[in-house]
Amino acid sequence: MDWRRSPLFVFFLLGAAPVMLVPCIAAYMDGDHDTARPFFYGTILTVFFALSLGLALMNRTPRSTARSHLLALMGTYILLPIWLAVPLAILVPTLTPVVAYFEMVSALTTTGATVFDRPGRLPDAVHIYRGLVGWAGGFLILVAAVGIMAPLNIGGFEIRSVVLGARPGDGRIRVGSAEATDRILRAVGVVAPIYGGLTALLGALLLVAGEAPLDAFMGAMAVIATSGITATGAATGAGSIPAEMAMALFLLIAATALIYDPYRRREFGIWRSDPELRVLVALVIGLPTILFLRHWVGALELDQTVGGFYIAMAALWGAIFTTISFVTTFGQQSVAWDTAQAWSGLPTPGLLLMGLAMLGGGVATTAGGVKLLRVYALYKHGTRELRRLTLPHSIGGQGQAARRIRTEGAYIAWLFLMLFFVALAALLLLLTLTGLAFDQALPLATAALSNTGPGYELFAAQPRRYLDLGPAVHLILSFAMILGRLETLAFVALLNPEFWRR
């Protein structure tokens, strides 16, 4: 028997066992046996069902490895939260099954939207569980990006393949050309040490910055997975600017795939020309400057410039961290953001932050959104078209890769952007049919589709608690979070008849 022939879903289900075991140990060490018991039983049952399912389906050979892997990934995001929600529903009896499912979908997709708006009422083990599910969800999407999405040419890799010289419909790797499970395991071997090492390093830095152990542990997992899931509901436990500086640095690392790519790690010169990093740096420099000037003008109008140097610097940092947080779909605001608002007397620019969240991070990262590489392709195409308006007979230079990204790359990016907005419009229609007003539905749909759950409180002028939303809204938002995590191209691929005939 070859255990590598087991379905991919079996490995994902087996990965839920250590996620349940860690909070079990934490609760046991605290002497809270009532909290540890559901996690302990969940760990045993998870291993039992995973092994049983693997043995039952070990000799099954799928007709199409590509279709099998994509369906397994989609099934993981749809079905695994049902299993993960069981310990949560047992420990928090006031949760309905739909609400518990919503909470786990939010964590697994690294969205971070939560119904626990008063975290202090829950045991620490429950918060650890939520954070671990979000952290594991970030690891899952990184492995899936390398082992599943890259061969299928989706998830932003369709743009990269154009830059590398392939045709738009061709992937760099044919699914089935190598043993599928071996490819996934190789991806785990590459990603796991870096992913775990970054988490441990950030956790240590947060401890040095004065964070409590639980806050540092959960903050590190939330940043590396860009889930925004914390025990206190804030970006940092103690609300310190040094801790936010460490988090901002690691958010920038998490929003690009440079550190996970062995070739680009070795070639430092590539970092300077990486289009995603260049767009990210431009956003981090440009938008905080605009936000700071906005607060500065507001402060001048209110004549609050006396002793304002410290407040001005705090406002600048608040703008920088909040920009980084939302463009990486982390979704938490800076501790200095309220100070900046009090200084200027201006409300939160919700539409600007929604736009940042829609942009998202890099390809093959835990960040959601449209992806920076697609934004770069559309930007290059736009600048070239503007140049041709003034110089119609000009010839675009900058090499063959730049010409490809301005043509085929921009075309594919535009198609995805239209699919993204069609999905957003469909979600708005469904949410308004449940009775929500448009100004309530838009922030909810944007937060779910861009996987920026905590940002909903800043998107909306008068945000509602996730717990107060009805079951229909919770299910619609759960579907939106899965759609945003897998991207619309994956669903379109499943609807393509050619995909099923392979």
Coordinates of C-alpha atoms in Angstrom, one line a residue:
M1 CA 0.0 0.0 0.0
D2 CA 1.2 3.5 -0.9
W3 CA -0.1 6.1 1.5
R4 CA 0.8 8.8 -0.9
R5 CA -2.1 7.8 -3.1
S6 CA -4.6 8.8 -0.4
P7 CA -6.9 11.8 -1.4
L8 CA -5.5 15.2 -0.6
F9 CA -8.4 16.0 1.6
V10 CA -7.2 13.2 4.0
F11 CA -4.0 15.0 4.6
F12 CA -5.8 18.3 5.2
L13 CA -8.1 16.6 7.7
L14 CA -5.2 15.0 9.4
G15 CA -3.6 18.4 9.8
A16 CA -6.6 19.5 12.0
A17 CA -5.4 17.0 14.7
P18 CA -2.4 19.1 16.0
V19 CA -4.6 22.3 15.7
M20 CA -6.9 20.7 18.2
L21 CA -4.2 19.2 20.3
V22 CA -2.4 22.5 21.1
P23 CA -5.4 24.2 22.8
C24 CA -6.1 20.9 24.6
I25 CA -2.6 21.0 26.1
A26 CA -2.9 24.7 26.9
A27 CA -6.2 24.2 28.8
Y28 CA -4.8 21.2 30.6
M29 CA -1.8 23.1 31.8
D30 CA -4.2 25.8 33.1
G31 CA -6.2 23.2 35.0
D32 CA -9.2 23.8 32.9
H33 CA -10.1 20.2 32.1
D34 CA -13.7 21.0 30.9
T35 CA -12.2 23.1 28.1
A36 CA -9.4 20.5 27.3
R37 CA -11.8 17.6 27.0
P38 CA -13.6 18.5 23.7
F39 CA -10.2 19.3 22.1
F40 CA -8.8 16.0 23.3
Y41 CA -11.7 14.0 22.0
G42 CA -11.6 16.0 18.8
T43 CA -7.9 15.2 18.2
I44 CA -8.5 11.4 18.6
L45 CA -11.6 11.4 16.4
T46 CA -9.8 13.5 13.7
V47 CA -6.9 11.0 13.5
F48 CA -9.3 8.1 13.5
F49 CA -11.5 9.4 10.7
A50 CA -8.6 10.7 8.6
L51 CA -6.9 7.3 8.7
S52 CA -10.1 5.4 8.1
L53 CA -10.9 7.7 5.1
G54 CA -7.4 7.3 3.8
L55 CA -7.5 3.5 3.9
A56 CA -10.9 3.4 2.3
L57 CA -9.9 5.7 -0.6
M58 CA -6.2 4.7 -0.9
N59 CA -6.6 2.7 -4.2
R60 CA -8.9 5.2 -5.9
T61 CA -7.2 6.7 -8.9
P62 CA -8.8 10.0 -10.1
R63 CA -9.3 10.5 -13.8
S64 CA -7.8 14.0 -13.6
T65 CA -5.3 14.9 -11.0
A66 CA -5.9 18.6 -11.6
R67 CA -9.6 18.3 -11.1
S68 CA -9.1 16.1 -8.0
H69 CA -6.8 18.5 -6.4
L70 CA -8.9 21.6 -7.0
L71 CA -12.0 19.8 -5.8
A72 CA -10.1 18.6 -2.7
L73 CA -9.0 22.2 -1.9
M74 CA -12.5 23.5 -2.4
G75 CA -14.0 20.7 -0.3
T76 CA -11.5 21.5 2.4
Y77 CA -12.7 25.0 2.7
I78 CA -16.4 24.0 2.6
L79 CA -16.4 20.8 4.7
L80 CA -13.4 21.0 7.1
P81 CA -14.9 24.0 9.0
I82 CA -17.9 21.9 9.9
W83 CA -15.6 19.5 11.7
L84 CA -13.5 22.3 13.2
A85 CA -16.7 24.0 14.5
V86 CA -17.7 21.0 16.7
P87 CA -15.3 21.7 19.7
L88 CA -16.2 25.4 19.4
A89 CA -19.9 24.7 19.5
I90 CA -19.5 22.4 22.5
L91 CA -17.5 25.0 24.5
V92 CA -19.7 27.9 23.6
P93 CA -23.2 26.5 23.8
T94 CA -24.8 29.9 22.9
L95 CA -23.4 29.5 19.4
T96 CA -25.7 28.1 16.7
P97 CA -24.2 25.6 14.2
V98 CA -24.4 28.2 11.5
V99 CA -22.5 30.8 13.6
A100 CA -19.9 28.3 14.6
Y101 CA -19.4 27.3 11.0
F102 CA -19.1 31.0 10.0
E103 CA -16.4 31.5 12.7
M104 CA -14.3 28.5 11.5
V105 CA -14.7 29.4 7.8
S106 CA -13.5 32.9 8.7
A107 CA -10.5 31.5 10.5
L108 CA -9.5 28.9 7.9
T109 CA -9.7 31.4 5.1
T110 CA -7.6 33.9 7.1
T111 CA -10.4 36.4 7.0
G112 CA -10.6 37.0 10.7
A113 CA -14.2 38.1 11.0
T114 CA -15.4 37.0 14.4
V115 CA -18.6 36.9 16.4
F116 CA -16.7 37.1 19.7
D117 CA -16.7 40.9 20.1
R118 CA -16.1 40.4 23.9
P119 CA -13.1 38.1 23.9
G120 CA -12.5 38.3 27.7
R121 CA -15.5 36.0 28.3
L122 CA -13.9 33.0 26.6
P123 CA -11.2 30.7 27.9
D124 CA -7.7 31.3 26.5
A125 CA -7.7 27.9 24.9
V126 CA -10.6 28.9 22.6
H127 CA -8.7 32.0 21.4
I128 CA -5.6 29.8 20.8
Y129 CA -7.8 27.5 18.8
R130 CA -9.1 30.3 16.7
G131 CA -5.7 31.7 16.1
L132 CA -4.2 28.3 15.2
V133 CA -7.0 27.6 12.7
G134 CA -6.2 30.9 11.1
W135 CA -2.5 30.2 11.1
A136 CA -3.0 26.7 9.7
G137 CA -5.3 28.2 7.0
G138 CA -2.5 30.5 6.0
F139 CA -0.1 27.6 5.7
L140 CA -2.7 25.7 3.7
I141 CA -3.1 28.4 1.1
L142 CA 0.7 28.7 0.7
V143 CA 1.1 25.0 0.1
A144 CA -1.9 25.0 -2.2
A145 CA -0.5 27.9 -4.1
V146 CA 2.8 26.0 -4.8
G147 CA 1.4 22.5 -5.2
I148 CA -2.1 23.1 -6.8
M149 CA -2.6 26.7 -8.1
A150 CA 0.7 27.1 -9.8
P151 CA 0.3 23.9 -12.0
L152 CA -3.3 24.9 -12.8
N153 CA -2.2 28.5 -13.7
I154 CA -4.7 30.2 -11.4
G155 CA -4.4 32.3 -8.3
G156 CA -2.2 35.0 -10.0
F157 CA 0.2 32.4 -11.6
E158 CA -1.6 33.1 -14.9
I159 CA 0.1 36.5 -14.9
R160 CA 3.5 35.1 -13.8
S161 CA 3.4 32.5 -16.6
V162 CA 2.9 35.3 -19.1
V163 CA 5.9 37.2 -17.7
L164 CA 8.0 34.0 -17.9
G165 CA 7.1 33.6 -21.5
A166 CA 4.3 31.1 -21.6
R167 CA 1.0 31.6 -23.3
P168 CA -2.0 32.7 -21.2
G169 CA -3.6 29.3 -21.2
D170 CA -0.5 27.3 -20.3
G171 CA 0.8 26.6 -16.8
R172 CA 4.4 26.3 -15.9
I173 CA 3.8 22.8 -14.7
R174 CA 1.4 20.2 -16.0
V175 CA -0.6 18.6 -13.3
G176 CA 0.1 14.9 -13.5
S177 CA 3.6 15.3 -14.8
A178 CA 4.9 14.3 -11.4
E179 CA 3.4 12.5 -8.4
A180 CA 0.8 14.9 -7.0
T181 CA 1.4 14.0 -3.4
D182 CA 5.2 14.3 -3.7
R183 CA 4.8 17.8 -5.1
I184 CA 2.6 18.8 -2.2
L185 CA 5.1 17.3 0.3
R186 CA 7.9 19.2 -1.4
A187 CA 5.9 22.4 -1.0
V188 CA 5.4 21.6 2.7
G189 CA 9.1 21.0 3.1
V190 CA 9.9 24.4 1.6
V191 CA 7.2 26.5 3.2
A192 CA 7.0 24.9 6.8
P193 CA 10.5 26.0 8.1
I194 CA 10.1 29.5 6.8
Y195 CA 6.5 29.9 7.9
G196 CA 7.2 28.5 11.4
G197 CA 10.5 30.4 11.7
L198 CA 8.9 33.7 10.9
T199 CA 6.1 33.1 13.4
A200 CA 8.6 32.2 16.2
L201 CA 10.8 35.2 15.4
L202 CA 7.9 37.6 15.4
G203 CA 6.6 36.1 18.6
A204 CA 9.9 36.7 20.3
L205 CA 10.1 40.3 19.1
L206 CA 6.6 40.9 20.4
L207 CA 7.6 39.5 23.8
V208 CA 10.6 41.8 23.9
A209 CA 8.3 44.7 22.9
G210 CA 6.3 44.1 26.1
E211 CA 3.4 41.9 24.9
A212 CA 1.9 39.3 27.2
P213 CA 2.8 35.7 26.1
L214 CA -0.7 34.9 24.8
D215 CA -0.9 38.2 22.9
A216 CA 2.6 37.7 21.4
F217 CA 1.8 34.1 20.4
M218 CA -1.5 35.0 18.8
G219 CA -0.3 38.2 17.3
A220 CA 2.6 36.5 15.6
M221 CA 0.2 33.8 14.1
A222 CA -2.2 36.5 13.0
V223 CA 0.4 38.6 11.2
I224 CA 2.2 35.7 9.4
A225 CA -1.2 34.4 8.3
T226 CA -2.6 37.9 7.8
S227 CA -5.7 36.7 9.6
G228 CA -6.0 39.5 12.2
I229 CA -7.2 37.0 14.8
T230 CA -6.1 38.1 18.3
A231 CA -7.3 37.3 21.8
T232 CA -8.2 40.9 22.6
G233 CA -9.7 42.0 19.2
A234 CA -7.0 44.6 18.8
A235 CA -3.9 44.5 16.6
T236 CA -1.6 44.2 19.7
G237 CA -2.4 43.2 23.2
A238 CA -0.7 46.1 25.0
G239 CA -1.2 48.6 22.1
S240 CA 2.4 49.5 21.9
I241 CA 4.0 51.2 18.9
P242 CA 7.2 49.1 19.0
A243 CA 5.1 46.0 18.8
E244 CA 3.3 47.5 15.8
M245 CA 6.6 48.3 14.1
A246 CA 7.7 44.6 14.3
M247 CA 4.3 43.6 13.0
A248 CA 4.4 46.0 10.1
L249 CA 7.8 44.6 9.0
F250 CA 6.5 41.1 9.1
L251 CA 3.3 42.0 7.3
L252 CA 5.3 43.4 4.4
I253 CA 7.2 40.1 4.4
A254 CA 4.0 38.1 4.5
A255 CA 2.4 40.1 1.7
T256 CA 5.1 39.1 -0.8
A257 CA 6.3 35.6 -1.8
L258 CA 9.9 36.7 -2.1
I259 CA 11.0 34.9 1.0
Y260 CA 9.3 31.6 0.1
D261 CA 10.9 31.5 -3.4
P262 CA 14.4 29.9 -3.1
Y263 CA 15.6 31.5 -6.3
R264 CA 14.5 35.0 -5.4
R265 CA 15.9 34.6 -1.9
R266 CA 19.4 33.9 -3.4
E267 CA 19.2 36.7 -6.0
F268 CA 18.9 39.9 -4.0
G269 CA 18.9 42.0 -7.2
I270 CA 15.5 40.6 -8.1
W271 CA 14.0 42.3 -5.0
R272 CA 14.7 45.7 -6.5
S273 CA 12.9 44.9 -9.7
D274 CA 10.0 42.8 -8.3
P275 CA 6.8 44.4 -9.5
E276 CA 4.7 43.4 -6.5
L277 CA 7.3 44.8 -4.1
R278 CA 7.5 48.0 -6.0
V279 CA 3.7 48.5 -6.0
L280 CA 3.6 47.7 -2.3
V281 CA 6.3 50.2 -1.5
A282 CA 4.6 52.9 -3.5
L283 CA 1.3 52.3 -1.6
V284 CA 3.1 52.3 1.8
I285 CA 4.8 55.6 1.0
G286 CA 2.0 57.4 -1.0
L287 CA -1.2 56.6 0.9
P288 CA 0.1 57.3 4.4
T289 CA 1.3 60.7 3.1
I290 CA -2.1 61.5 1.8
L291 CA -3.8 60.3 5.0
F292 CA -1.3 62.3 7.1
L293 CA -1.9 65.5 5.1
R294 CA -5.6 64.9 5.5
H295 CA -5.3 64.8 9.2
W296 CA -2.9 67.7 9.2
V297 CA -5.4 69.9 7.3
G298 CA -8.2 68.9 9.6
A299 CA -6.0 69.8 12.6
L300 CA -5.3 73.2 11.1
E301 CA -9.0 73.8 10.6
L302 CA -9.6 73.0 14.3
D303 CA -6.6 75.0 15.4
Q304 CA -5.1 72.0 17.3
T305 CA -1.5 72.5 16.3
V306 CA -0.3 73.4 19.8
G307 CA 2.0 70.7 21.1
G308 CA 1.1 68.7 18.0
F309 CA 4.5 67.4 17.0
Y310 CA 4.1 64.1 19.0
I311 CA 0.5 63.8 17.9
A312 CA 1.6 64.5 14.3
M313 CA 4.2 61.7 14.4
A314 CA 1.7 59.4 16.0
A315 CA -0.8 60.3 13.2
L316 CA 1.8 59.5 10.6
W317 CA 2.6 56.2 12.1
G318 CA -1.1 55.4 12.5
A319 CA -1.5 56.0 8.7
I320 CA 1.5 53.9 7.9
F321 CA 0.6 50.9 9.9
T322 CA -3.1 51.0 8.9
T323 CA -2.2 51.2 5.3
I324 CA 0.1 48.2 5.6
S325 CA -2.5 46.4 7.6
F326 CA -5.3 46.8 5.0
V327 CA -3.2 46.3 1.8
T328 CA -2.1 43.0 3.3
T329 CA -5.7 42.2 4.3
F330 CA -4.7 42.0 8.0
G331 CA -7.5 44.5 8.7
Q332 CA -6.5 45.8 12.1
Q333 CA -6.0 49.5 12.8
S334 CA -3.1 51.1 14.5
V335 CA -3.3 52.1 18.2
A336 CA -2.4 55.7 17.0
W337 CA -5.3 55.7 14.5
D338 CA -7.8 57.0 17.1
T339 CA -5.3 59.6 18.2
A340 CA -5.0 60.9 14.6
Q341 CA -8.8 61.1 14.3
A342 CA -9.1 63.0 17.6
W343 CA -6.3 65.3 16.4
S344 CA -8.0 66.2 13.1
G345 CA -11.6 65.6 14.0
L346 CA -12.1 63.7 10.6
P347 CA -13.9 60.4 10.2
T348 CA -12.4 57.2 9.0
P349 CA -12.1 57.1 5.2
G350 CA -13.9 53.8 4.8
L351 CA -14.0 53.8 1.0
L352 CA -10.2 54.3 0.8
L353 CA -9.6 51.4 3.2
M354 CA -12.0 49.2 1.2
G355 CA -10.0 50.0 -1.9
L356 CA -6.8 49.0 -0.2
A357 CA -8.2 45.7 1.0
M358 CA -9.4 45.0 -2.5
L359 CA -5.9 45.5 -3.9
G360 CA -4.6 42.8 -1.6
G361 CA -1.1 41.3 -1.4
G362 CA 1.2 39.3 -3.7
V363 CA 0.7 36.1 -5.6
A364 CA 1.2 32.9 -3.5
T365 CA 0.8 34.7 -0.2
T366 CA -1.8 34.5 2.6
A367 CA -3.2 37.9 1.7
G368 CA -6.4 38.1 -0.3
G369 CA -7.7 40.7 -2.7
V370 CA -7.1 41.2 -6.4
K371 CA -3.3 40.8 -6.0
L372 CA -0.6 43.4 -6.6
L373 CA 0.8 41.7 -9.7
R374 CA -2.6 42.1 -11.5
V375 CA -2.7 45.8 -10.4
Y376 CA 0.8 46.2 -11.8
A377 CA -0.2 44.7 -15.1
L378 CA -3.1 47.0 -15.4
Y379 CA -1.0 50.0 -14.4
K380 CA 1.7 49.2 -17.0
H381 CA -1.0 48.8 -19.7
G382 CA -2.6 52.1 -18.7
T383 CA 0.6 54.1 -18.8
R384 CA 1.4 52.6 -22.2
E385 CA -2.0 53.5 -23.6
L386 CA -1.6 57.1 -22.3
R387 CA 1.8 57.3 -23.9
R388 CA 0.3 56.2 -27.2
L389 CA -2.3 59.0 -27.0
T390 CA 0.4 61.6 -27.2
L391 CA 2.9 59.5 -29.4
P392 CA 0.7 57.2 -31.5
H393 CA 3.7 55.7 -33.4
S394 CA 5.9 55.1 -30.4
I395 CA 7.3 51.7 -29.6
G396 CA 7.1 50.3 -26.1
G397 CA 10.5 49.2 -24.8
Q398 CA 11.7 47.8 -21.5
G399 CA 12.2 44.2 -22.7
Q400 CA 10.1 41.3 -23.8
A401 CA 8.7 40.6 -20.3
A402 CA 7.4 44.2 -19.9
R403 CA 5.7 43.9 -23.3
R404 CA 4.0 40.7 -22.4
I405 CA 2.7 42.1 -19.1
R406 CA 1.3 45.1 -20.9
T407 CA -0.6 43.0 -23.4
E408 CA -1.5 39.4 -22.4
G409 CA -0.9 40.1 -18.7
A410 CA -3.2 43.1 -18.7
Y411 CA -5.9 41.3 -20.6
I412 CA -5.9 38.4 -18.0
A413 CA -5.8 40.9 -15.1
W414 CA -8.7 42.8 -16.5
L415 CA -10.8 39.6 -16.9
F416 CA -10.1 38.7 -13.3
L417 CA -11.0 42.2 -12.1
M418 CA -14.3 42.0 -13.9
L419 CA -15.0 38.6 -12.4
F420 CA -14.1 40.1 -9.0
F421 CA -16.6 42.9 -9.4
V422 CA -19.3 40.6 -10.8
A423 CA -18.9 38.4 -7.7
L424 CA -19.1 41.6 -5.5
A425 CA -22.2 42.7 -7.2
A426 CA -23.8 39.2 -6.8
L427 CA -22.9 39.3 -3.1
L428 CA -24.5 42.7 -2.7
L429 CA -27.6 41.5 -4.4
L430 CA -27.9 38.4 -2.1
L431 CA -27.2 40.5 1.1
T432 CA -29.7 43.1 0.2
L433 CA -32.3 40.4 -0.4
T434 CA -31.9 39.4 3.2
G435 CA -33.0 42.8 4.3
L436 CA -29.7 44.6 4.7
A437 CA -29.3 48.2 3.4
F438 CA -26.8 48.9 0.7
D439 CA -24.5 50.8 3.0
Q440 CA -24.4 47.8 5.3
A441 CA -24.1 45.2 2.6
L442 CA -21.1 46.8 0.8
P443 CA -18.7 46.8 3.7
L444 CA -19.7 43.2 4.6
A445 CA -19.3 41.9 1.1
T446 CA -15.9 43.7 0.6
A447 CA -14.6 42.5 3.9
A448 CA -15.6 38.9 3.1
L449 CA -14.5 38.8 -0.5
S450 CA -11.1 40.4 0.2
N451 CA -10.6 38.3 3.3
T452 CA -10.3 41.4 5.5
G453 CA -12.8 40.5 8.3
P454 CA -11.6 42.9 11.1
G455 CA -11.6 45.8 8.6
Y456 CA -15.4 45.8 8.5
E457 CA -15.5 48.0 11.6
L458 CA -13.6 50.7 9.7
F459 CA -15.3 50.1 6.3
A460 CA -18.8 50.8 7.7
A461 CA -19.9 54.1 9.1
Q462 CA -22.2 52.3 11.6
P463 CA -20.9 48.7 11.7
R464 CA -23.1 45.9 13.1
R465 CA -21.8 43.0 15.2
Y466 CA -21.3 39.9 13.2
L467 CA -23.2 38.0 15.9
D468 CA -26.3 40.1 15.2
L469 CA -26.5 39.1 11.5
G470 CA -29.0 36.4 10.6
P471 CA -28.2 32.8 9.5
A472 CA -28.7 33.6 5.9
V473 CA -26.2 36.5 6.0
H474 CA -23.7 34.2 7.8
L475 CA -24.0 31.6 5.1
I476 CA -23.6 34.1 2.3
L477 CA -20.6 35.7 3.9
S478 CA -19.1 32.2 4.4
F479 CA -19.5 31.5 0.7
A480 CA -17.9 34.9 0.0
M481 CA -14.9 34.2 2.2
I482 CA -14.3 30.9 0.4
L483 CA -14.7 32.5 -3.0
G484 CA -12.3 35.2 -2.0
R485 CA -9.7 32.7 -0.8
L486 CA -9.9 30.4 -3.8
E487 CA -10.5 33.3 -6.2
T488 CA -13.2 33.4 -8.9
L489 CA -10.9 31.8 -11.5
A490 CA -11.0 28.5 -9.6
F491 CA -14.7 28.4 -9.7
V492 CA -14.7 29.4 -13.4
A493 CA -12.3 26.6 -14.1
L494 CA -14.7 24.1 -12.5
L495 CA -17.5 25.4 -14.8
N496 CA -15.4 24.9 -17.9
P497 CA -16.4 21.8 -19.8
E498 CA -12.9 21.3 -21.1
F499 CA -11.7 21.0 -17.5
W500 CA -14.0 18.1 -16.9
R501 CA -13.1 16.3 -20.1
R502 CA -9.4 16.1 -19.4

